[in-house]
């Protein structure tokens, strides 16, 4: 098993970087009750990737077919602007708009994937290609994740404030919409780069399950972030390590470990309450 992990060490590093940034940002996704916004952004990111695959299938030239992250990023940022600013004055309920974005983006992505030239495009669309991460890939992921995490360290209090009490924040002069847009931009940027490797299921897992584990175990916000990041990294490391010797799909193996950690956290919480 050690030899297999060493052989795929770059893929492991990439999985750990994705787990780190998505688990940290996932705390805001869960606290703000925007889980389905996160799912919709991930779905829009897959639409961008699927469009790149389709362009390659129809003989599209240029950088877009060869660089799925470009269209993935554009589609995700479009969703970020829509969810962060475009929904404030609309008459349609927020959950309906999120549902429309999720369903339409998902349907279009499937249609583009159906006509894609890539033989295993459907599997990449759902499960990602974690084992295909190279050294340059995880360095790019790290280069994106470090600035995102630095923004969250610098503006930790502001992000928490607008997440918990927007009305008081407005009263004190905070531009809530701008802070919300910045928060969504960091989430969308992380999703767009993670999606091309991790796939829809794994990215959504890292955005939700580690944060739930943190909320079950921690007594303060600092602890929530610490437990969430720890749970995400543990799930990535354990799931990745188990998938190789047992010949399991890496993404689903990581998700299964994340689910197991949530169950353990719930049991620990119950024991504390007693």
Coordinates of N, CA and C in Angstrom, one line a residue, residues 26 29-30 33-47 76 79 83 97-106 125 184 187-188 191 195 199-201 203-208:
X26 N -16.5 25.5 3.4 CA -17.7 24.8 3.6 C -18.4 25.2 4.9
X29 N -20.7 27.8 4.0 CA -21.7 27.3 3.2 C -22.8 26.7 4.1
X30 N -22.4 26.0 5.2 CA -23.4 25.4 6.1 C -24.0 26.4 7.0
X33 N -26.5 28.6 5.5 CA -27.6 27.8 4.9 C -27.7 27.9 3.4
X34 N -26.5 27.9 2.7 CA -26.5 28.1 1.3 C -25.9 26.8 0.7
X35 N -26.2 25.7 1.3 CA -25.7 24.4 0.8 C -26.1 24.2 -0.6
X36 N -27.3 24.5 -1.0 CA -27.7 24.3 -2.4 C -27.2 25.3 -3.3
X37 N -26.8 26.5 -2.8 CA -26.1 27.5 -3.6 C -24.7 26.8 -4.0
X38 N -24.0 26.2 -3.0 CA -22.8 25.5 -3.3 C -23.0 24.4 -4.3
X39 N -24.1 23.7 -4.2 CA -24.3 22.6 -5.1 C -24.6 23.2 -6.5
X40 N -25.3 24.3 -6.6 CA -25.6 24.9 -7.9 C -24.3 25.5 -8.5
X41 N -23.4 26.1 -7.7 CA -22.2 26.6 -8.2 C -21.3 25.4 -8.8
X42 N -21.3 24.3 -8.0 CA -20.6 23.1 -8.5 C -21.2 22.6 -9.8
X43 N -22.5 22.6 -9.9 CA -23.2 22.2 -11.1 C -22.9 23.1 -12.3
X44 N -22.8 24.4 -12.1 CA -22.5 25.3 -13.1 C -21.0 25.2 -13.6
X45 N -20.2 24.8 -12.6 CA -18.8 24.5 -12.9 C -18.7 23.3 -13.8
X46 N -19.5 22.3 -13.6 CA -19.5 21.1 -14.4 C -20.0 21.4 -15.8
X47 N -20.9 22.4 -15.9 CA -21.4 22.8 -17.2 C -20.3 23.4 -18.0
X76 N -18.9 29.4 -13.3 CA -19.0 29.5 -11.9 C -19.1 31.0 -11.4
X79 N -22.5 32.3 -12.0 CA -23.3 31.9 -10.9 C -23.1 32.7 -9.6
X83 N -26.1 34.7 -7.8 CA -26.6 34.4 -6.4 C -26.2 35.5 -5.4
X97 N -35.1 29.9 -7.4 CA -34.0 30.3 -8.4 C -32.8 29.4 -8.3
X98 N -32.5 29.0 -7.1 CA -31.4 28.0 -6.9 C -31.7 26.7 -7.6
X99 N -33.0 26.3 -7.5 CA -33.4 25.0 -8.1 C -33.3 25.1 -9.6
X100 N -33.8 26.2 -10.2 CA -33.7 26.4 -11.6 C -32.3 26.4 -12.1
X101 N -31.4 27.1 -11.4 CA -30.0 27.1 -11.8 C -29.4 25.7 -11.8
X102 N -29.7 25.0 -10.7 CA -29.1 23.6 -10.5 C -29.6 22.7 -11.6
X103 N -30.9 22.7 -11.9 CA -31.5 21.7 -12.8 C -31.1 22.1 -14.3
X104 N -31.2 23.3 -14.6 CA -30.8 23.7 -16.0 C -29.3 23.5 -16.3
X105 N -28.5 23.9 -15.3 CA -27.0 23.7 -15.5 C -26.7 22.2 -15.6
X106 N -27.3 21.4 -14.7 CA -27.1 19.9 -14.8 C -27.6 19.3 -16.1
X125 N -17.0 13.6 -15.3 CA -18.1 14.6 -14.9 C -18.6 14.3 -13.5
X184 N -18.7 34.8 -1.8 CA -19.1 33.9 -2.9 C -18.0 33.7 -4.0
X187 N -15.5 31.2 -2.8 CA -16.1 29.8 -2.8 C -16.2 29.4 -4.3
X188 N -16.6 30.3 -5.2 CA -16.7 29.9 -6.6 C -15.4 29.6 -7.2
X191 N -14.2 26.2 -6.1 CA -15.0 25.2 -6.7 C -14.6 25.0 -8.2
X195 N -13.2 21.4 -9.3 CA -14.1 20.5 -10.1 C -13.4 19.7 -11.2
X199 N -14.5 16.3 -9.3 CA -15.8 15.9 -9.7 C -16.9 16.5 -8.8
X200 N -18.1 16.5 -9.3 CA -19.3 17.1 -8.6 C -19.5 16.5 -7.2
X201 N -19.5 15.2 -7.1 CA -19.8 14.5 -5.8 C -18.8 14.8 -4.7
X203 N -16.5 17.3 -4.6 CA -16.5 18.8 -4.2 C -17.6 19.1 -3.2
X204 N -18.8 18.6 -3.6 CA -20.0 18.8 -2.7 C -19.8 18.2 -1.4
X205 N -19.2 17.0 -1.3 CA -18.9 16.4 -0.1 C -18.0 17.3 0.8
X206 N -16.9 17.8 0.3 CA -16.0 18.6 1.0 C -16.6 19.9 1.5
X207 N -17.6 20.4 0.7 CA -18.2 21.6 1.1 C -19.2 21.5 2.2
X208 N -19.7 20.2 2.5 CA -20.7 20.0 3.5 C -20.3 19.1 4.6

